[in-house]
Coordinates of C-alpha atoms and ligand atoms in Angstrom, one line a residue:
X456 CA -34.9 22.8 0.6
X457 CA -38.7 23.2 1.2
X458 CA -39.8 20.0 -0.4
X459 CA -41.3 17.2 1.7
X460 CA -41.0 14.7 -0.8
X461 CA -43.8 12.6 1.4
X462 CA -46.2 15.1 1.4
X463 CA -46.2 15.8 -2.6
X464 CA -46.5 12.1 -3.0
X465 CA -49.4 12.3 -0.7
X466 CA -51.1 15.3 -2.4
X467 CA -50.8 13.6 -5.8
X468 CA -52.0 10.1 -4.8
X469 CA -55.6 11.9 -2.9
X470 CA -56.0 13.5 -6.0
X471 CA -55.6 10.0 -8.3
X472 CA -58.2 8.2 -6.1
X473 CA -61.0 11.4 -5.7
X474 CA -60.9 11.9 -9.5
X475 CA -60.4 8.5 -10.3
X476 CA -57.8 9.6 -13.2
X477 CA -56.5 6.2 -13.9
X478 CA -59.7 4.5 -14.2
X479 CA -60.5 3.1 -17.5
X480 CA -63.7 4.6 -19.5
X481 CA -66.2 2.5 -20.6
X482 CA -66.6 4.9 -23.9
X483 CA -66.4 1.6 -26.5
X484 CA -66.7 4.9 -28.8
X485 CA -63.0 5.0 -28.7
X486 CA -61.2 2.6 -31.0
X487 CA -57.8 3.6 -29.4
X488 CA -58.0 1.2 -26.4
X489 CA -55.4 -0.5 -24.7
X490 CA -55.6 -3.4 -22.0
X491 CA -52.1 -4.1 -19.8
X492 CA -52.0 -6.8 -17.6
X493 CA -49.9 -7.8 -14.6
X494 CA -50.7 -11.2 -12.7
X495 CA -52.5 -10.6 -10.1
X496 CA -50.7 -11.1 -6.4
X497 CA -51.6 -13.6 -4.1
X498 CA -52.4 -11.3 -0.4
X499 CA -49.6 -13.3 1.5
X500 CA -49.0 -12.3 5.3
X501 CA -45.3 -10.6 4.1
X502 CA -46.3 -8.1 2.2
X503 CA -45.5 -7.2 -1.8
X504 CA -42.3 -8.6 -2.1
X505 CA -39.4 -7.2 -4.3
X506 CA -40.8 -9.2 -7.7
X507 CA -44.4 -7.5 -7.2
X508 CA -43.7 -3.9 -8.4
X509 CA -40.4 -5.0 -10.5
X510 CA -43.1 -6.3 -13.1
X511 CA -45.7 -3.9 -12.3
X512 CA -43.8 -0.7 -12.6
X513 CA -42.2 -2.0 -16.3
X514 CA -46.3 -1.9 -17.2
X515 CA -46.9 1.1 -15.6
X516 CA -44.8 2.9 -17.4
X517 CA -46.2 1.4 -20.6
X518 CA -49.9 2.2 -19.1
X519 CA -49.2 6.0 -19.0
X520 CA -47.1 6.5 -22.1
X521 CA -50.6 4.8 -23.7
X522 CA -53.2 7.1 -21.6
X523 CA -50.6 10.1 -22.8
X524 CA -51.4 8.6 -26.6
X525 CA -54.8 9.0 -26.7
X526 CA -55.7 5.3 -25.5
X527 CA -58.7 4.3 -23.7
X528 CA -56.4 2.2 -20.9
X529 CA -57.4 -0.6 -18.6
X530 CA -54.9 -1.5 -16.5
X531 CA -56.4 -3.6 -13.1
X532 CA -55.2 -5.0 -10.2
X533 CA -56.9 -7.8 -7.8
X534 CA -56.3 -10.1 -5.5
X535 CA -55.8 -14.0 -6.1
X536 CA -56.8 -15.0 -2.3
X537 CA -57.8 -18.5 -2.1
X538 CA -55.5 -21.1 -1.4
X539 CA -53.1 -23.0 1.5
X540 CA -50.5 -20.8 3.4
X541 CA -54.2 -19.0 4.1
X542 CA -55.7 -22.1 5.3
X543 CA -52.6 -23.5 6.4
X544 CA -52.2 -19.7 8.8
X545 CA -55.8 -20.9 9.8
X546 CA -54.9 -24.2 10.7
X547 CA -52.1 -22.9 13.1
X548 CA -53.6 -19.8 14.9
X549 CA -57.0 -20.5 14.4
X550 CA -57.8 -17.2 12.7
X551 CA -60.2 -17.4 10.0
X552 CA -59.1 -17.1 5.7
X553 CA -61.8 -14.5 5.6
X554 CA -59.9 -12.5 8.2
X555 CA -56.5 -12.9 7.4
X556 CA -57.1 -12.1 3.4
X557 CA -59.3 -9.2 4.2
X558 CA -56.3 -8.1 6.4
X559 CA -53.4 -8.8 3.6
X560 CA -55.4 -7.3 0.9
X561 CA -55.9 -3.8 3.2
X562 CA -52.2 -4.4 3.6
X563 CA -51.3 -5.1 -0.5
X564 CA -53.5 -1.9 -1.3
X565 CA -52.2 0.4 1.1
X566 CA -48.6 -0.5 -0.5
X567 CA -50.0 -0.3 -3.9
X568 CA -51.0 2.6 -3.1
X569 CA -48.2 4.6 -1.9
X570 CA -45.6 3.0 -4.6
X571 CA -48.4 5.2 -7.2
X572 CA -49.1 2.8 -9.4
X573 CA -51.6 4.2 -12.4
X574 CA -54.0 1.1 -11.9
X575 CA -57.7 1.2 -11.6
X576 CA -58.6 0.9 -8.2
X577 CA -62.5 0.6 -9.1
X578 CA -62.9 -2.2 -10.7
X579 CA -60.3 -4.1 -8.1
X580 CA -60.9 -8.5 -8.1
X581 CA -60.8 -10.8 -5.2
X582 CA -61.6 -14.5 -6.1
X583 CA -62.7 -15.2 -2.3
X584 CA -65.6 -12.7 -2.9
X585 CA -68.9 -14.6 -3.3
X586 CA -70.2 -11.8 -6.0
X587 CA -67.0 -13.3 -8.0
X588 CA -66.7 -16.8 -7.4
X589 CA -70.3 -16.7 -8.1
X590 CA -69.3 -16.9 -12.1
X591 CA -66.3 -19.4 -11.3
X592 CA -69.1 -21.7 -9.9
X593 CA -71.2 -20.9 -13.1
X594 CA -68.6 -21.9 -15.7
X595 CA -68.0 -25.2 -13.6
X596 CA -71.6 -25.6 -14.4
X597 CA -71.0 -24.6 -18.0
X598 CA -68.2 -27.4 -18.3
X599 CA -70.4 -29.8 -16.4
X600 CA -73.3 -29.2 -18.6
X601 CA -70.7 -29.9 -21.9
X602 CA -69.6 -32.9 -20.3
X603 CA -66.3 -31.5 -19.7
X604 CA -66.2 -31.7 -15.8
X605 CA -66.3 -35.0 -14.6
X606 CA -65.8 -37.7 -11.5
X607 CA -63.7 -40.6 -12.3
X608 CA -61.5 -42.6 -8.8
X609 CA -57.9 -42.2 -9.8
X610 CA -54.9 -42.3 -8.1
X611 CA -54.0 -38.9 -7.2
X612 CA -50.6 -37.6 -5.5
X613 CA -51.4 -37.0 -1.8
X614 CA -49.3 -34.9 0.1
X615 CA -48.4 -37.1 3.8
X616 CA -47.8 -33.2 5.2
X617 CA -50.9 -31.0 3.8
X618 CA -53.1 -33.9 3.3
X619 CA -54.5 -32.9 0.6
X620 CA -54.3 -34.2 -3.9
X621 CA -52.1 -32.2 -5.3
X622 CA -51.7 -31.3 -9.4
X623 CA -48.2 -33.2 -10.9
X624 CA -46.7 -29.6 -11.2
X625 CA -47.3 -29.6 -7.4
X626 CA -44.9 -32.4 -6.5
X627 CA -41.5 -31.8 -7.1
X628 CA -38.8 -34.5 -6.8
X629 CA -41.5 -36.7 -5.2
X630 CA -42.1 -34.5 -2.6
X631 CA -44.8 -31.5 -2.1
X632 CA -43.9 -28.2 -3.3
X633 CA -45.1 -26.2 -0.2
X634 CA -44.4 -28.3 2.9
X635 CA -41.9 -30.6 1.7
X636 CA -43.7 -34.0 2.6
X637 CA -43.6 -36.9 0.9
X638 CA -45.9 -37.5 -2.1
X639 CA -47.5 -40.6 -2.1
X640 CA -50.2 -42.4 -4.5
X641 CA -53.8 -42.4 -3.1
X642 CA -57.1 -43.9 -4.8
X643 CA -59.9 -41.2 -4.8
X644 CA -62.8 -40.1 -6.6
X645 CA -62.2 -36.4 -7.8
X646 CA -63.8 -33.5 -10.2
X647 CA -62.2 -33.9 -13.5
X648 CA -62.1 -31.0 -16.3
X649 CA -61.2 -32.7 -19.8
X650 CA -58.8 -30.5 -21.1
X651 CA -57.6 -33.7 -23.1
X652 CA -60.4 -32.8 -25.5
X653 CA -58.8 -29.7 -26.3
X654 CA -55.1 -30.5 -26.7
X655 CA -54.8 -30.3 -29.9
X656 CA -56.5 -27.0 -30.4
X657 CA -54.2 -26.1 -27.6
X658 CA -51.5 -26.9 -29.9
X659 CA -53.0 -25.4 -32.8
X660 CA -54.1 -22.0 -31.3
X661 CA -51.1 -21.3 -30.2
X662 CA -50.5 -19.8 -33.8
X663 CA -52.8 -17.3 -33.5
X664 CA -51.1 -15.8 -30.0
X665 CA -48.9 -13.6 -29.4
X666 CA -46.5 -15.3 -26.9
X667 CA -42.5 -15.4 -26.5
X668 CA -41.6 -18.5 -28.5
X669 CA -40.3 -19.9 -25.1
X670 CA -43.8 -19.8 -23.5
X671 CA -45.2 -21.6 -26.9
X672 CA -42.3 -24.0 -27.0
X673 CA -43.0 -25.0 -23.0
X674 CA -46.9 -25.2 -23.9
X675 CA -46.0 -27.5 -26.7
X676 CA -43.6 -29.5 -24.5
X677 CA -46.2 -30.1 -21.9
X678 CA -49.2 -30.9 -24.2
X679 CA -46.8 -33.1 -25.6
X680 CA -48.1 -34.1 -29.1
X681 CA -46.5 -37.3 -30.5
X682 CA -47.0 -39.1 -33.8
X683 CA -46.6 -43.0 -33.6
X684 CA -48.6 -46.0 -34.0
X685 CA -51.0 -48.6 -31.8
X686 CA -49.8 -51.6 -32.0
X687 CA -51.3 -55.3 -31.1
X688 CA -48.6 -58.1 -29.2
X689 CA -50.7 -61.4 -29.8
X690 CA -50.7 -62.9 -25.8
X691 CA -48.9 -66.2 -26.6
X692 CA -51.9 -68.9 -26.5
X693 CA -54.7 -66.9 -25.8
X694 CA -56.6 -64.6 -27.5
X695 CA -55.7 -61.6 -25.9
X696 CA -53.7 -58.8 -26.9
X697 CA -51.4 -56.2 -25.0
X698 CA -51.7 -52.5 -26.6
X699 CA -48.9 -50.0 -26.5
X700 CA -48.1 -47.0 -28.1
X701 CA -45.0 -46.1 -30.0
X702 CA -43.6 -43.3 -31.7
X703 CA -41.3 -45.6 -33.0
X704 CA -42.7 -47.9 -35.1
X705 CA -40.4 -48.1 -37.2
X706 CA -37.8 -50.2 -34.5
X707 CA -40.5 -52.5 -34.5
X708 CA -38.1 -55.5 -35.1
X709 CA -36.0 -54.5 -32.2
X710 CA -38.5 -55.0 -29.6
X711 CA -37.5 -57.5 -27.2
X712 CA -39.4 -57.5 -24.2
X713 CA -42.0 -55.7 -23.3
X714 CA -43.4 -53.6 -19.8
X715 CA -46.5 -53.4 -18.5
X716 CA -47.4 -50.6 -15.5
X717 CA -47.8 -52.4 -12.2
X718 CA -51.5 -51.2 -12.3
X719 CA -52.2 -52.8 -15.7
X720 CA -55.0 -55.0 -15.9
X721 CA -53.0 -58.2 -17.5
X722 CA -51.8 -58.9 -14.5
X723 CA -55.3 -59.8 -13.3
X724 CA -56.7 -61.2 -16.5
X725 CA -53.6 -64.0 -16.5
X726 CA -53.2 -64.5 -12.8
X727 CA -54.2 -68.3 -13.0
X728 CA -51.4 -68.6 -15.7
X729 CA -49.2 -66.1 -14.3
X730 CA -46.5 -68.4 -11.8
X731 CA -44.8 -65.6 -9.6
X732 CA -47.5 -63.9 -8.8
X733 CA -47.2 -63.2 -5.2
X734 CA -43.8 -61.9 -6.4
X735 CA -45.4 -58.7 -8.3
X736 CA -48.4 -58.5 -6.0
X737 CA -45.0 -57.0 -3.5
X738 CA -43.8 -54.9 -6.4
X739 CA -47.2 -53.2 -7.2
X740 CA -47.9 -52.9 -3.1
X741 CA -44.0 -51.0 -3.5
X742 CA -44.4 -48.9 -6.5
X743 CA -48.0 -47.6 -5.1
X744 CA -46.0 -45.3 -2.3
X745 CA -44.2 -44.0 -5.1
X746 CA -45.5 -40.4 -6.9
X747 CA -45.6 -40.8 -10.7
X748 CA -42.6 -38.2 -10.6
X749 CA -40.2 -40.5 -8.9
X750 CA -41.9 -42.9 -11.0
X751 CA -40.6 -41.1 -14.5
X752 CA -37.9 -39.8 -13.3
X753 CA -34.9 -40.7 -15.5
X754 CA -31.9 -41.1 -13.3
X755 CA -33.5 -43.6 -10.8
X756 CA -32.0 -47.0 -10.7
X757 CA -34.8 -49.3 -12.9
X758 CA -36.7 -52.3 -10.8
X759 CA -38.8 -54.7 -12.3
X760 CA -39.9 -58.2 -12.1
X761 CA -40.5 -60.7 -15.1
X762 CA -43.8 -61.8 -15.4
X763 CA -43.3 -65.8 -15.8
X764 CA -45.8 -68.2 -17.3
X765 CA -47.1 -65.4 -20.2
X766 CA -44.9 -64.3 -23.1
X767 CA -45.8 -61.8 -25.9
X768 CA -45.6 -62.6 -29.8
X769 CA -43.4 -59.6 -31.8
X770 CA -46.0 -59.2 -34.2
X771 CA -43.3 -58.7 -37.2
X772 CA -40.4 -61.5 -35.8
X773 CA -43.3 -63.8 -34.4
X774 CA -40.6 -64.4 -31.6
X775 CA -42.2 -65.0 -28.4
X776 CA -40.9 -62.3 -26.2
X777 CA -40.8 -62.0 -22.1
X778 CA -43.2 -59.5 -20.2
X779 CA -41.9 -57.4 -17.9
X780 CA -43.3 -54.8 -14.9
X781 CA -41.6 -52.1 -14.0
X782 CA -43.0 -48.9 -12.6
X783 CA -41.3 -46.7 -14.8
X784 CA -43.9 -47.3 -17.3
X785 CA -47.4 -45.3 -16.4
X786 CA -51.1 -46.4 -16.0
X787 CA -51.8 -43.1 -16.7
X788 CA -50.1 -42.0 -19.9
X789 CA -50.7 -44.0 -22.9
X790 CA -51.8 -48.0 -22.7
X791 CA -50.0 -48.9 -19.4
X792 CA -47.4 -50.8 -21.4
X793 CA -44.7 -50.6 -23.6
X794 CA -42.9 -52.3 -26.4
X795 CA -39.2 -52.2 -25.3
X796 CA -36.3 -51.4 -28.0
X797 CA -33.2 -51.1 -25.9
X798 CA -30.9 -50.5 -28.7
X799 CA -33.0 -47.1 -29.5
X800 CA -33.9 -46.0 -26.6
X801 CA -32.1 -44.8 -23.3
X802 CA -34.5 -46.2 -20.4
X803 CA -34.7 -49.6 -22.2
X804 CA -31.4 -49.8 -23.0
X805 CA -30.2 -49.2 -19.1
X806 CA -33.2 -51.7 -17.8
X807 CA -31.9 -54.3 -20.8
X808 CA -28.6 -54.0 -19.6
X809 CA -29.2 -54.3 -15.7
X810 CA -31.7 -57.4 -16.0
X811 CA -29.9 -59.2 -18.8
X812 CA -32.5 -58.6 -21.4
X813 CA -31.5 -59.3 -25.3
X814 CA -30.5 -56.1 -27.5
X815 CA -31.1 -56.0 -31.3
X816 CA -29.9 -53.3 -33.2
X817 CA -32.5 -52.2 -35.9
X818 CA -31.1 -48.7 -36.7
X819 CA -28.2 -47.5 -37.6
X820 CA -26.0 -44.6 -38.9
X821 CA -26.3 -44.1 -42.9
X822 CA -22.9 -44.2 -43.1
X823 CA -22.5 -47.4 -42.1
X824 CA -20.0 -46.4 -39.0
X825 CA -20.3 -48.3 -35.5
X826 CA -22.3 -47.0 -33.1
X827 CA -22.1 -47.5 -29.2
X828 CA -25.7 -48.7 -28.0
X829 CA -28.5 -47.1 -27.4
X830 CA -28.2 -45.7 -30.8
X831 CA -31.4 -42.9 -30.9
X832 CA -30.3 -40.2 -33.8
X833 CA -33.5 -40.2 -35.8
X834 CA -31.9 -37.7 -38.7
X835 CA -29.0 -39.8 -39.4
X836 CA -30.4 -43.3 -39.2
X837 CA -31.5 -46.2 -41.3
X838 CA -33.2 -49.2 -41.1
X839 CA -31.5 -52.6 -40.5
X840 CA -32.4 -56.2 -39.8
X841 CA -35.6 -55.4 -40.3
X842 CA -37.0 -57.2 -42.9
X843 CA -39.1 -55.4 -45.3
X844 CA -38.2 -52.1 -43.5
X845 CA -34.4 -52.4 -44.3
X846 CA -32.8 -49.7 -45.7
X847 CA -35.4 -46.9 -45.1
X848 CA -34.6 -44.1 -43.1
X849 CA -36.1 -43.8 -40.4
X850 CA -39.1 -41.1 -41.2
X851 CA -39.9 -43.1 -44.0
X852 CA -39.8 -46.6 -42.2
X853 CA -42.2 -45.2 -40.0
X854 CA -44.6 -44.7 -43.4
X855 CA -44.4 -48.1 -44.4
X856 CA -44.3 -49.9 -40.7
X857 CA -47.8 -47.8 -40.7
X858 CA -49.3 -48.9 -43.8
X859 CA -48.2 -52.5 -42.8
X860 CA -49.6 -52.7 -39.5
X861 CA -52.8 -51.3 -40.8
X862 CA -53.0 -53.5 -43.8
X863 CA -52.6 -56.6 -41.4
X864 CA -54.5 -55.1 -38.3
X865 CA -51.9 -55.1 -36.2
X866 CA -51.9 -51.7 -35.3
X867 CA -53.0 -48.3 -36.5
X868 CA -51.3 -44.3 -37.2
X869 CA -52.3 -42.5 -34.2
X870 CA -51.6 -39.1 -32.0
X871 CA -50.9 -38.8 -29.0
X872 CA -50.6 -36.8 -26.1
X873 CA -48.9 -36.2 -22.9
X874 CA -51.6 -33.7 -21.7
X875 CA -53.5 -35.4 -18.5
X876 CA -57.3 -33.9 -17.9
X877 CA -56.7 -31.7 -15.2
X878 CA -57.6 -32.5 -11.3
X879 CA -60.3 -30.0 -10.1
X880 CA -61.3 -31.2 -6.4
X881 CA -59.0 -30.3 -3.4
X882 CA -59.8 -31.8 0.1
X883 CA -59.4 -28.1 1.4
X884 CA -61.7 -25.7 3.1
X885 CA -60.5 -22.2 1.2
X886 CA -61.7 -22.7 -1.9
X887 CA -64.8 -22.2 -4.6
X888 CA -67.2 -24.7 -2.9
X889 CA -67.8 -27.0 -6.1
X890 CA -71.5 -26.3 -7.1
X891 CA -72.7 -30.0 -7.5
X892 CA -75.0 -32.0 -5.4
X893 CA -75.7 -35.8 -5.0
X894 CA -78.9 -37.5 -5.5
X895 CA -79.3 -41.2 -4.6
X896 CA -82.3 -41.0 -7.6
X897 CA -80.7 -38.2 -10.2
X898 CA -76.8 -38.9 -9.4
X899 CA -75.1 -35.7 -9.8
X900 CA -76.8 -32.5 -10.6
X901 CA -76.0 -29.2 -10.7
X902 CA -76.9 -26.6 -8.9
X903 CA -79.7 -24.1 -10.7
X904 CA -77.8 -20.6 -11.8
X905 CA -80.0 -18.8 -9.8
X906 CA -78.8 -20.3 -6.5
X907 CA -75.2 -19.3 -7.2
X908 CA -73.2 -18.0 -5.3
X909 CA -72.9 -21.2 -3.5
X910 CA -71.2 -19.7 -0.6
X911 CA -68.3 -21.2 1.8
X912 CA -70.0 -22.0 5.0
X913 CA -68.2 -20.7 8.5
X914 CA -66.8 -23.3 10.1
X915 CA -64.1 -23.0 13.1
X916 CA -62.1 -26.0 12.5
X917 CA -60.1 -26.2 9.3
X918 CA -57.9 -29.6 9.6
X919 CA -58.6 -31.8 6.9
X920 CA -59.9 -35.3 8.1
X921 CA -57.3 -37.9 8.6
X922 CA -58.3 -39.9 5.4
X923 CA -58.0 -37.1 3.7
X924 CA -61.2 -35.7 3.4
X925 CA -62.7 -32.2 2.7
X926 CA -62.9 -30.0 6.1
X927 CA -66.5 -29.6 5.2
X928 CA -67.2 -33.3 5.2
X929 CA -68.0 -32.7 9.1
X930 CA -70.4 -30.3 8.5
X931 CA -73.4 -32.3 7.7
X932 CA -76.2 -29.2 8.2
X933 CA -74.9 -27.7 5.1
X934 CA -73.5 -31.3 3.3
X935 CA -77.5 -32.2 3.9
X936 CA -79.8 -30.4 0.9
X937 CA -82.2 -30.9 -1.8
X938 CA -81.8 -32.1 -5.1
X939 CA -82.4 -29.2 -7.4
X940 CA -83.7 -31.9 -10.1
X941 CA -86.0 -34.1 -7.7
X942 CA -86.0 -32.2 -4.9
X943 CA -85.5 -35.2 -3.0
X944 CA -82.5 -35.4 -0.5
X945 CA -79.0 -35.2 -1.7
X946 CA -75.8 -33.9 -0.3
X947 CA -73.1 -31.1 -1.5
X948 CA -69.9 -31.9 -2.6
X949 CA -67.6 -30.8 0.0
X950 CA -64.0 -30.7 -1.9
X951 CA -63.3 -27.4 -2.8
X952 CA -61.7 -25.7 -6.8
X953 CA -57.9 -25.7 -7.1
X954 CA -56.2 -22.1 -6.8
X955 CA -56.3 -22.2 -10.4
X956 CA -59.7 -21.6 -10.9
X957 CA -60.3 -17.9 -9.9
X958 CA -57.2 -16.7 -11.9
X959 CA -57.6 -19.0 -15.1
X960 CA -61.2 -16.2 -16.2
X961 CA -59.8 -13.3 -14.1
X962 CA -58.5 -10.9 -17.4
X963 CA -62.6 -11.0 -18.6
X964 CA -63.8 -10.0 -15.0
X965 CA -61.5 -7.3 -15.3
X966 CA -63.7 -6.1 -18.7
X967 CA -67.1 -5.7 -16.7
X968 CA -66.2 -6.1 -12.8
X969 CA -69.2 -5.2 -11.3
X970 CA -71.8 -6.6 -13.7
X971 CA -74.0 -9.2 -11.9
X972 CA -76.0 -10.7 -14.7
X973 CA -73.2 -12.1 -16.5
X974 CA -69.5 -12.8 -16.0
X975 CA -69.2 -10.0 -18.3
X976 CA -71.1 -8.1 -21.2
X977 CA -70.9 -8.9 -24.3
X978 CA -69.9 -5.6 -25.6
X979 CA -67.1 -5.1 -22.7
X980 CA -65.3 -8.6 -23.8
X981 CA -65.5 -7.9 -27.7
X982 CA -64.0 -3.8 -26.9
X983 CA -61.0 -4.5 -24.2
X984 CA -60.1 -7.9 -26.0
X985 CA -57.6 -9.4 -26.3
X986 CA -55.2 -8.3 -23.4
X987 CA -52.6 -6.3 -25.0
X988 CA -49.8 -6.8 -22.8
X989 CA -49.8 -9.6 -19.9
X990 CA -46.3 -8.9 -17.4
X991 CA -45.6 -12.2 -15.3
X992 CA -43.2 -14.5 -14.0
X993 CA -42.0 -17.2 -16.6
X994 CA -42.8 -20.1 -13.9
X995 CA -46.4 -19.8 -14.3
X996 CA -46.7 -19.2 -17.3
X997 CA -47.1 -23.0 -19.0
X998 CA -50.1 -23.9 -16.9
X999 CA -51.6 -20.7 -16.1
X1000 CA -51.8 -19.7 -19.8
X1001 CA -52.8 -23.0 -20.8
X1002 CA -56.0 -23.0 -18.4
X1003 CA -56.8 -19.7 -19.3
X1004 CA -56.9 -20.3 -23.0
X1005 CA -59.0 -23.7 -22.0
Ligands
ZN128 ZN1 -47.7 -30.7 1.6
ZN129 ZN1 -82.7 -36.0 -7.4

């Protein structure tokens, strides 16, 4: 038994990385090409763990069958390195990111390495590497230039624990998905990308890929396209009128009572009329510690508070109606309020029932049978006490409710969707600085192309301030600069890109790695797209593949 198995693995793997066999050719000659993708790891202090080559070695198989075919195969590997158990490492030892990646990645490789993985080692990806977040900054500037990055103050969910505005998929049961904190609401003016804009060509592409139906069916779930109606409640006595949103417009007669989010500006326009107002001052002060998840979640016991001295008009009963707020009902997602019809529909019907609220039943089963209330079958049901609705089912109520309401102005056919433009600032130090400047004269401007990278300055001290700030907020020799537009004196943004931004353009980087004239060439992205084959774990794939294709 001669064989050192060890020393023929060593043999084999020096002879990979001096000829470079794996790496892919860029002979666009070939037609035969073939591009597999595995996500890229993030360089954590561990180690590849178990999941890391059980996806990569199902690909590398696939990646040398192709090669064996004739294929012209690309088949990369990088490093996703920005981001908090870095900083966080930072924070505690007082080593720098910079350090600690560069030490993880040497680490990741080595183990790549000797597992003998066919990937291409030359055109390797780190996003903490100025010569690549170089072009992250430049599409920001892209989007900014299309109007599609933007500052708005909004209530963010801020982590008590990380200090730091975290993304909704970042919370989980109200509390934050890396340190377990609590998550609580925070005003604060943040980087916005509008990837509202796009939703419903993010619904509509989604034909033309070639996903697992279960990755399309979560994408559709969390863009969340709805069909319904606006519709206008008269204010009883004034002129004003409160807009919600329905996909129901058909249970119009059933509405009861409506809810307004504690943050909805009624409450301020009617505060001389409204008589308990000290009363919901307390409940919005209440439901501001509280994170729009624990906010929506379904099983929580409903609170609330009648709004006295206003009522709403039912626009089709003409019955003055109460007003409610409750903080299961969102400033963010829709209007802010809601027409309630507890009879067909679950949250209405337990917040009817707990506060004593009238239930009409408008729908019911075609066969005529009894139903036990909240009664929400839309394939089975028909219209009832409804006036001119009754006896419709319910897809065609919905038709004529439509046509009325537009006839009379009371409302109008509209789409919506649950999609939310996507947070792009973090108050952390490892990240893309943001390349945007502000000028007291110009407002915000860009930085010019040929000034990129904008790189991440050293700094020793990584704790976020205790307001929440940006680390680099303290460091007011580079927060201090000139206004590329005026050249007048402005300051840097100091919150830094979300994780998300290095690995949502990584697969083109891939195409052209080392071209620094553009993020890659034209010719390299038309010859090695699309991706033929992308391995991953199914819990990033909703958001991940949704940014990417944004
Ligand atoms: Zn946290
Ligand atoms: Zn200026």
């Amino acid at each position: 038994m001669g064989y050192n198995f060890k020393e023929i693995e060593k043999k084999w793997q020096k002879k990979w990385e001096e000829e470079g066999t794996f790496n892919a050719k860029n002979d666009y000659s070939n037609k035969k090409k073939w591009y597999g993708l595995i996500e890229f790891p993030y360089p954590s202090g561990q180690g590849l763990h178990v999941g890391h080559p059980r996806s990569y070695t199902a690909l590398d198989v696939i990646a040398r069958k192709r090669r064996l075919q004739g294929y012209n195969v690309l088949f990369p590997i990088g490093f996703d390195a920005f981001g908090l158990p870095a900083e966080n490492y930072a924070i505690k030892t007082n080593v720098h990111p910079k350090i600690t990646t560069a030490k993880n990645i040497a680490h990741f490789t080595e183990q790549l390495k000797s597992i003998g993985f066919s990937f291409d080692w030359s055109r390797v990806i780190d996003t903490t590497d100025p010569e690549y977040y170089k072009w992250t900054q430049w599409i920001f500037i892209q989007l900014y230039k299309k109007g599609l990055a933007y500052k708005a103050t909004m209530p963010i969910n801020f982590c008590t624990g990380c200090k730091v505005g975290l993304a909704n998929e970042e919370v989980v049961n109200g509390v934050c998905e890396r340190c377990g904190s609590p998550v609580v609401q925070k005003e604060k003016s943040q980087w916005m990308l509008k990837i509202t804009e796009y939703a419903q060509r993010l619904v509509d592409d989604l034909d033309d890929v070639d996903f697992l139906e279960k990755i399309k069916t979560q994408q559709r779930n969390w863009i969340g396209r709805s069909e319904g109606a606006e519709v206008k409640f008269k204010i009883a006595g004034s002129n004003e009128e409160l807009l919600v949103y329905t996909t129901r417009p058909d249970t119009l007669f059933g509405a009861t009572y409506m809810v307004v989010a504690p943050e909805h500006k009624l409450i301020e326009k009617f505060s001389d009329k409204i008589t308990n107002l000290s009363e919901i001052e307390e409940y919005k002060k209440q439901a501001s510690l509280k994170s729009d998840f624990e906010r929506g979640e379904m099983n929580k016991e409903k609170t609330g508070v009648e709004i006295k001295g206003i009522k709403a008009i039912n626009p089709l009963t003409n019955k003055e109606i109460p007003i409610w707020v409750a903080d299961y009902v969102l400033s963010g997602y829709g209007t802010g309020a809601i027409m309630a019809v507890p009879a067909h529909d679950t949250r209405d019907f337990e917040f009817a029932t707990k506060f004593n609220l009238p239930i009409v039943q408008v729908v019911a089963p075609i066969d005529g049978s009894k139903v036990e209330m909240p009664f929400t079958d839309v394939e089975t049901g028909v219209s009832v006490n409804s006036g001119f609705l009754t006896g419709l089912s319910v897809s065609d109520a919905k038709k004529k409710v439509i046509e009325y309401l537009e006839k009379n102005k009371i409302g109008v056919k509209k789409v919506n969707f649950k999609l939310r433009d996507w947070v792009f600032s973090r108050q952390r130090y490892w990240g893309e600085p943001i390349p945007m400047v502000y000028c007291e004269k110009c407002g915000w401007v860009p930085l010019d192309e040929k000034d990129l990278p904008l790189t991440l300055p050293e700094v020793a001290d990584f704790l976020p301030g205790e307001d929440g700030e940006s680390p680099l907020a303290k460091h007011t020799e580079w927060i201090n600069t000139k206004c590329p537009h005026c050249g007048g004196p402005a300051k840097r943004e100091t919150d830094t890109m979300p994780q998300w931004a290095g690995s949502s353009w990584y697969f083109l980087r891939y195409m052209d790695p080392h071209n620094n004239k553009e993020l890659a060439s034209k010719e390299a992205l038309e010859y090695w797209s699309p991706v033929d084959w992308y391995n991953g774990g199914m819990e990033h794939t909703t958001l991940h593949l949704l940014y990417s294709r944004f």
